[in-house]
PDB file of C-alpha atoms in Angstrom:
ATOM      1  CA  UNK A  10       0.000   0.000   0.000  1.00  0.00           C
ATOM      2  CA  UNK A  11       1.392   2.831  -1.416  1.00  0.00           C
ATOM      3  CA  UNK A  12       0.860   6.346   0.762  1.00  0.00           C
ATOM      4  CA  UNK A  13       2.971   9.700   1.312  1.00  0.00           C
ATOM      5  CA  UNK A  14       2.924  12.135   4.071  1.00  0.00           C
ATOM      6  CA  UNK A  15       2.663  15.867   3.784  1.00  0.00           C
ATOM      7  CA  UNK A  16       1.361  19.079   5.647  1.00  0.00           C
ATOM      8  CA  UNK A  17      -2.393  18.921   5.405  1.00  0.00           C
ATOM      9  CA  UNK A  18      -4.653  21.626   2.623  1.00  0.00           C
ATOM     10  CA  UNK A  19      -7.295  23.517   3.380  1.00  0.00           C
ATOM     11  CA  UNK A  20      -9.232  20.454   1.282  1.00  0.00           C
ATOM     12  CA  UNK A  21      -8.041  17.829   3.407  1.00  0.00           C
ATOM     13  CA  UNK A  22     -10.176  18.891   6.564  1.00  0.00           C
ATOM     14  CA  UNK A  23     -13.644  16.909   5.902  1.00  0.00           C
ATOM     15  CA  UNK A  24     -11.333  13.360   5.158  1.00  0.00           C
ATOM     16  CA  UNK A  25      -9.285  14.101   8.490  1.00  0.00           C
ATOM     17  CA  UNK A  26     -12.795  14.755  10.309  1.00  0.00           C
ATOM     18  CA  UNK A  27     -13.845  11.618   8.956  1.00  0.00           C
ATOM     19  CA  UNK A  28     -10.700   9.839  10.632  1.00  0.00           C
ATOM     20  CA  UNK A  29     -11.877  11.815  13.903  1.00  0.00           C
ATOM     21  CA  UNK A  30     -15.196  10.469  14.067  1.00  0.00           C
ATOM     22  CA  UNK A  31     -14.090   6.994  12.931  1.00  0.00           C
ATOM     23  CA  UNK A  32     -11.591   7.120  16.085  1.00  0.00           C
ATOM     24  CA  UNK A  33     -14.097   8.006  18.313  1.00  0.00           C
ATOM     25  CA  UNK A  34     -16.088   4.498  17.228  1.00  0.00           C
ATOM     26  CA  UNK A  35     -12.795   2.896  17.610  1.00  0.00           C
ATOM     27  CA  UNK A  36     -12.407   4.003  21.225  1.00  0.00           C
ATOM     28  CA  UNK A  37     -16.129   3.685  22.091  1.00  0.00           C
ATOM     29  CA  UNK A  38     -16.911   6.926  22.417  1.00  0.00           C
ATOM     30  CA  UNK A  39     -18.600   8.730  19.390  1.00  0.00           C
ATOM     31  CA  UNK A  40     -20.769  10.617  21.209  1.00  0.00           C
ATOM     32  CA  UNK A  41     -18.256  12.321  22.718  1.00  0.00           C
ATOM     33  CA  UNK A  42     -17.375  14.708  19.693  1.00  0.00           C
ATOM     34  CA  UNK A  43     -18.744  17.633  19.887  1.00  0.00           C
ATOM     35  CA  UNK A  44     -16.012  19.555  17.232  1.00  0.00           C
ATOM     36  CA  UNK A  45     -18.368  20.179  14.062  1.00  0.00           C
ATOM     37  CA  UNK A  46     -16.676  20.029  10.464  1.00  0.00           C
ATOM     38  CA  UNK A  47     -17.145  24.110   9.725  1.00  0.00           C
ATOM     39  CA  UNK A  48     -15.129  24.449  13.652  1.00  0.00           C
ATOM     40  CA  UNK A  49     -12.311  22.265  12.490  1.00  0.00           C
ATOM     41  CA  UNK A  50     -11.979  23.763   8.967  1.00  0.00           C
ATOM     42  CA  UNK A  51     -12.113  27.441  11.207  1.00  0.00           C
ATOM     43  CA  UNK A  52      -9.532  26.295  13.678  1.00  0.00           C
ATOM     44  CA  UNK A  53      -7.301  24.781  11.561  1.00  0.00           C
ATOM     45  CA  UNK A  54      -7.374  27.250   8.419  1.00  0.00           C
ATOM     46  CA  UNK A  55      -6.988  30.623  11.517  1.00  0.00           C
ATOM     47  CA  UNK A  56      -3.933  32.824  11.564  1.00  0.00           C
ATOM     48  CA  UNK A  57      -1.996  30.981  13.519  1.00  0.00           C
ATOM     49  CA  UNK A  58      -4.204  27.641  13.411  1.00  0.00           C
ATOM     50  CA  UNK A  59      -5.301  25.878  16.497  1.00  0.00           C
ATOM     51  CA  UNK A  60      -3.377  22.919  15.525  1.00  0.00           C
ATOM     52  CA  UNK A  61      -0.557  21.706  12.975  1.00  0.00           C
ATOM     53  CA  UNK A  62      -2.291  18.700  10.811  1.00  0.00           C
ATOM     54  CA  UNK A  63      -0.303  15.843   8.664  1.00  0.00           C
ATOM     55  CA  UNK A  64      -2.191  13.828   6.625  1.00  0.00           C
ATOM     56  CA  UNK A  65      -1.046  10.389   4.786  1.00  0.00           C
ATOM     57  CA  UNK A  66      -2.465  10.475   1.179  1.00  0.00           C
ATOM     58  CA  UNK A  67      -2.867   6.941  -0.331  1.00  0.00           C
ATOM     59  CA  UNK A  68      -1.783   6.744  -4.259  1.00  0.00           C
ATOM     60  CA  UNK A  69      -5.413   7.161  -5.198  1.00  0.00           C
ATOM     61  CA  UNK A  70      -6.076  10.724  -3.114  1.00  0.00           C
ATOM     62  CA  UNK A  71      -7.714   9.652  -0.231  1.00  0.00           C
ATOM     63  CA  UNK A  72      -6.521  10.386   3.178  1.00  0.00           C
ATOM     64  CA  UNK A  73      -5.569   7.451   4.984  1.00  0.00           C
ATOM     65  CA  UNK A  74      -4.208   8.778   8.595  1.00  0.00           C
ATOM     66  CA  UNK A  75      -3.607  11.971  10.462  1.00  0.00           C
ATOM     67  CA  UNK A  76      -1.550  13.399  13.239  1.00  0.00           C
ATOM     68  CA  UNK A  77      -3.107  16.447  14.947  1.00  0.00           C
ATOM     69  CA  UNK A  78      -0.463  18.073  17.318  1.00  0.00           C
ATOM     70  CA  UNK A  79       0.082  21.734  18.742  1.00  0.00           C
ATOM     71  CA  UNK A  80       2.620  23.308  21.015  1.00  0.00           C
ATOM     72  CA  UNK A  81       2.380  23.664  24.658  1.00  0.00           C
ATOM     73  CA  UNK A  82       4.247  24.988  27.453  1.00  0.00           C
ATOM     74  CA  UNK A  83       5.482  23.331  30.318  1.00  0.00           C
ATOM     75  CA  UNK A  84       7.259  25.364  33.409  1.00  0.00           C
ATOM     76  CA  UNK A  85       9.457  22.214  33.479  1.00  0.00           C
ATOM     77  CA  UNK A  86      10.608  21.962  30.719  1.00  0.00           C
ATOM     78  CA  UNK A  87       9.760  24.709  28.320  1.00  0.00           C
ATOM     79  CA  UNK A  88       8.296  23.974  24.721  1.00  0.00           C
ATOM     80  CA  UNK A  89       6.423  20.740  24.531  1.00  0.00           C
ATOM     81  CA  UNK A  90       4.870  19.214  21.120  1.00  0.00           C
ATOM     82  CA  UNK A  91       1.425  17.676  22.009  1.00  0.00           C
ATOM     83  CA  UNK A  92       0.052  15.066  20.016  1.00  0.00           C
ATOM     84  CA  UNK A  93      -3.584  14.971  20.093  1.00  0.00           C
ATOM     85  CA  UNK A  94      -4.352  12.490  18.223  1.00  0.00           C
ATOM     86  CA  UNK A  95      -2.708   9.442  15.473  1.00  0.00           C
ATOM     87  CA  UNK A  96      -5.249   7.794  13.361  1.00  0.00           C
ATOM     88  CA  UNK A  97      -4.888   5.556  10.789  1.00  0.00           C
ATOM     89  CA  UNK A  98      -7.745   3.994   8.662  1.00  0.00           C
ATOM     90  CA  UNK A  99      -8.593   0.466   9.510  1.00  0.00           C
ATOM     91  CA  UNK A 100      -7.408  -0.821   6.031  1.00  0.00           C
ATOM     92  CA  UNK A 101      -4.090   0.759   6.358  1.00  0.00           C
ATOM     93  CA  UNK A 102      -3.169  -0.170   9.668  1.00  0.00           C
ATOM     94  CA  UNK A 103       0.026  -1.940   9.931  1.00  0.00           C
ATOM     95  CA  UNK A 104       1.357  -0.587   7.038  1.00  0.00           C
ATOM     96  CA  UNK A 105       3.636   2.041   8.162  1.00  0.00           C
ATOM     97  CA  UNK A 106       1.738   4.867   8.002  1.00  0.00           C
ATOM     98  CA  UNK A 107       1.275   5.192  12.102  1.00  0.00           C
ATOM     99  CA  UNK A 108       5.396   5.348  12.345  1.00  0.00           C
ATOM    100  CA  UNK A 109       5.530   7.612   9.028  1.00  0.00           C
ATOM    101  CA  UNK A 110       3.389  10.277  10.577  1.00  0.00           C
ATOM    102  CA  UNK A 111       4.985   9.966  14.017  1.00  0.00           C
ATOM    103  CA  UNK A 112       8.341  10.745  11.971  1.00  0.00           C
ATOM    104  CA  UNK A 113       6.740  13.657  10.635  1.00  0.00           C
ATOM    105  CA  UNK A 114       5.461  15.048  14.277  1.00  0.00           C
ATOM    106  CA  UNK A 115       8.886  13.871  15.793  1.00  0.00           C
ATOM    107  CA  UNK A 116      10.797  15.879  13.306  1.00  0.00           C
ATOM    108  CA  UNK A 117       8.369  19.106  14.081  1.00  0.00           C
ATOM    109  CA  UNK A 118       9.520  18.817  17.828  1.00  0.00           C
ATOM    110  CA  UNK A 119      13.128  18.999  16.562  1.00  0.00           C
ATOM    111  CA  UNK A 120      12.841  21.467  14.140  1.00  0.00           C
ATOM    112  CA  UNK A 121      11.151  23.685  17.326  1.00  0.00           C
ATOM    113  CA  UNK A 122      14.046  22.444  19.390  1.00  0.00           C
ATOM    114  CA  UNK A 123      10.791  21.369  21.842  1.00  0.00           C
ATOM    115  CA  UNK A 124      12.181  19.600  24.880  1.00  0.00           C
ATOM    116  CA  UNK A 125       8.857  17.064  25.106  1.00  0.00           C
ATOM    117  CA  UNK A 126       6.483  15.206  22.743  1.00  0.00           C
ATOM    118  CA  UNK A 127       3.518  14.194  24.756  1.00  0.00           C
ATOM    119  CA  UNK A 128       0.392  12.459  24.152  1.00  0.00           C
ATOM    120  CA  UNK A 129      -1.935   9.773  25.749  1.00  0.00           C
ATOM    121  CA  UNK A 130      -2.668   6.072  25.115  1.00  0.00           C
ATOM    122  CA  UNK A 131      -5.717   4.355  26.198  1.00  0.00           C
ATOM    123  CA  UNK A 132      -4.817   1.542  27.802  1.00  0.00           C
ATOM    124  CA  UNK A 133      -6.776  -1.048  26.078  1.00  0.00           C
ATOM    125  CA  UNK A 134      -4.910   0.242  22.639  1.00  0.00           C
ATOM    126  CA  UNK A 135      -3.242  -2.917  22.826  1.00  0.00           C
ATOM    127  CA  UNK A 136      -1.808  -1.773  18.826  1.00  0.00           C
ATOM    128  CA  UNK A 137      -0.958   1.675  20.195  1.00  0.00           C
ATOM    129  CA  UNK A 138       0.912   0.711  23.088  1.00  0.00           C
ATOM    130  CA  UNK A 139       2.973  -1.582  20.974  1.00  0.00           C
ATOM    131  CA  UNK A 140       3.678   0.967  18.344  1.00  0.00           C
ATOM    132  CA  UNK A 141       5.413   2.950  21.394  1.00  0.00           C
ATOM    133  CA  UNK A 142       7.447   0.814  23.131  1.00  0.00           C
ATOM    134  CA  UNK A 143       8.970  -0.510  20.440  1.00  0.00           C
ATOM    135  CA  UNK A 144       9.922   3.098  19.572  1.00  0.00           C
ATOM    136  CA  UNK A 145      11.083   3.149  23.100  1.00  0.00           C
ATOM    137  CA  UNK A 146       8.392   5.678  24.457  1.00  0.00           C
ATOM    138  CA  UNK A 147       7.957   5.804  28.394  1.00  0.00           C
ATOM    139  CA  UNK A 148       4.494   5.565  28.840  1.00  0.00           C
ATOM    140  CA  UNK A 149       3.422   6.808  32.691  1.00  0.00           C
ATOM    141  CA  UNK A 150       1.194   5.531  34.911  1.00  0.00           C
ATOM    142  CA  UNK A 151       1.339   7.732  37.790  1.00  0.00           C
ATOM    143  CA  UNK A 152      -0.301  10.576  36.058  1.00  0.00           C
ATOM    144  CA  UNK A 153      -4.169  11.056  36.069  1.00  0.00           C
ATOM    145  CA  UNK A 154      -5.555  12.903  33.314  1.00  0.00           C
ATOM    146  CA  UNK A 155      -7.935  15.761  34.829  1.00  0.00           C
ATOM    147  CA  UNK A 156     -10.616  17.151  32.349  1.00  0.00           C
ATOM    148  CA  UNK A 157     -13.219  19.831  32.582  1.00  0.00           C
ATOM    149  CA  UNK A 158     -15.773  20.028  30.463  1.00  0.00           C
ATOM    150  CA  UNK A 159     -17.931  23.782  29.186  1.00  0.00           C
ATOM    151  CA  UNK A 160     -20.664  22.865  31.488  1.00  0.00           C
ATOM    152  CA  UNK A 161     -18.342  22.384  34.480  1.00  0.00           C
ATOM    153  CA  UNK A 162     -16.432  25.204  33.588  1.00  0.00           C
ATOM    154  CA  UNK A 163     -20.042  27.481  32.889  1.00  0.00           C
ATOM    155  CA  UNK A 164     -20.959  25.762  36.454  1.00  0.00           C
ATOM    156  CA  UNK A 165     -17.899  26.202  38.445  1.00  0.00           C
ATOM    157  CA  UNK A 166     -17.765  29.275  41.097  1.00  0.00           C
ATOM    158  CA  UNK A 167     -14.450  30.444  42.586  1.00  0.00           C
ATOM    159  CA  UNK A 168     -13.862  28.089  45.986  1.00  0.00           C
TER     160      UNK A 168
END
């Protein structure tokens, strides 16, 4: 299976929020996306976008997987690439294309000098996990992820 990696278009956005949604299914949660399609176009297509977005395009146009990433800051250890999310199409998993676009975000964090890359696993993503060790990530455990939704936030009144 023949694919090649590259900086996302403008007219890449409604494949890539196909690959969104289709993650969601894959990790039981679809009702949890509340991003529409004209909010991702918006976000990523802003001066400076939300997010940085590479897309693997399969020999017949289609996109096939995405990394979504963006910079944070960490009073630790200064610039930090976070990955938000990897996806790859069912029918091209195992092909390469996970490690090609994890080149592609790896070589953004150098290129920023960023001290970091970060992201999360689920861990059930027996695949995932796999993936990353064998390209010698540390995965934590001791770390809790903490998450506040717009209600909570809309809801929440200084203790």
């Amino acid at each position: 299976m023949s694919f090649s990696i590259r900086k996302a278009a403008e007219q890449d956005f409604e494949q890539a929020y196909k690959l969104i949604k289709e993650l969601a299914a894959y990790e039981k949660a679809p009702e949890e996306v509340e991003l529409s399609l004209q909010e991702f176009k918006s976000d990523g297509s802003a001066n400076p976008p939300a997010f940085q977005l590479r897309v693997a395009e399969a020999s017949d146009g289609s996109i096939v997987g995405m990394a979504l990433f963006y910079v944070i800051y960490s009073t630790w250890k200064g610039k930090i690439v976070y990955l938000d999310d990897l996806v790859v199409t069912e029918q091209y998993r195992r092909s390469g294309v996970g490690s090609a676009l994890m080149d592609q975000v790896i070589a953004y964090a150098r290129e920023l000098k960023a001290r970091q890359l970060r992201w999360h696993v689920l861990d059930w993503n027996e695949p995932a996990i796999k993936l990353y060790k064998k390209m010698g990530v540390k995965i934590e455990t001791e770390w809790d992820t903490c998450k506040m939704s717009l209600a909570q936030m809309d809801a929440y009144e200084s203790l």
